[in-house]
XYZ file of C-alpha atoms in Angstrom:
73
model
C 261.958 17.396 121.785
C 260.377 13.979 121.719
C 260.178 13.174 118.601
C 264.025 13.824 118.647
C 264.612 11.536 120.738
C 262.963 8.510 119.243
C 264.895 9.368 116.094
C 267.940 9.116 117.583
C 267.497 6.167 119.539
C 265.816 4.428 116.509
C 269.079 5.829 114.378
C 271.148 4.123 117.473
C 269.834 1.045 117.079
C 269.878 0.725 113.660
C 273.553 1.646 113.828
C 274.146 -0.872 117.072
C 272.109 -3.636 113.906
C 274.769 -2.682 111.367
C 271.908 -1.545 108.809
C 273.748 1.601 108.434
C 271.807 2.632 105.547
C 268.626 3.151 107.669
C 270.531 4.727 110.340
C 272.602 7.017 108.292
C 268.647 8.256 107.007
C 267.650 9.058 110.309
C 270.802 10.313 111.268
C 269.817 12.424 108.265
C 266.413 13.135 108.937
C 267.172 14.211 112.802
C 269.995 16.459 111.427
C 267.395 18.556 110.138
C 265.272 18.523 112.291
C 267.880 19.965 115.033
C 270.004 22.375 113.054
C 270.281 25.496 114.565
C 268.468 24.906 118.226
C 271.619 22.529 119.373
C 274.981 22.954 117.823
C 276.417 19.814 120.482
C 273.663 17.548 119.494
C 273.955 18.389 116.034
C 277.491 17.624 115.716
C 277.258 15.066 117.465
C 274.384 13.173 114.605
C 276.799 15.040 111.869
C 279.787 12.598 112.920
C 277.669 9.560 113.364
C 275.989 10.345 110.038
C 280.613 10.242 108.206
C 280.315 7.133 110.732
C 277.995 5.052 108.924
C 279.519 6.457 105.200
C 282.306 4.907 106.467
C 281.333 1.649 107.478
C 278.728 1.658 104.021
C 282.676 1.361 102.388
C 284.454 -0.425 104.559
C 281.903 -3.083 104.123
C 281.710 -2.953 100.214
C 285.085 -2.920 99.606
C 285.165 0.854 98.492
C 287.765 1.894 101.647
C 290.457 -0.132 103.395
C 291.017 0.337 107.399
C 294.771 -0.262 107.917
C 295.521 -2.525 110.485
C 296.254 -0.212 113.356
C 292.460 1.297 112.860
C 291.053 -1.923 112.193
C 291.260 -2.941 115.900
C 289.064 -0.156 117.161
C 286.162 -0.994 114.684
């Protein structure tokens, strides 16, 4: 579906621009639209939602990142 491709592209772009709130919102909308259609795509979108949440918490100082893990962020 073209709308799903557009939403995914928009969410990915927002994530790369470090707008984690905007990206999370678009991933959430996309997850609701594709649930039950494609398990693989759905799981990828949920994973990106979780990454957005993690990045928001790190930036807010709610979560710390170990030195070994910070090399991958």
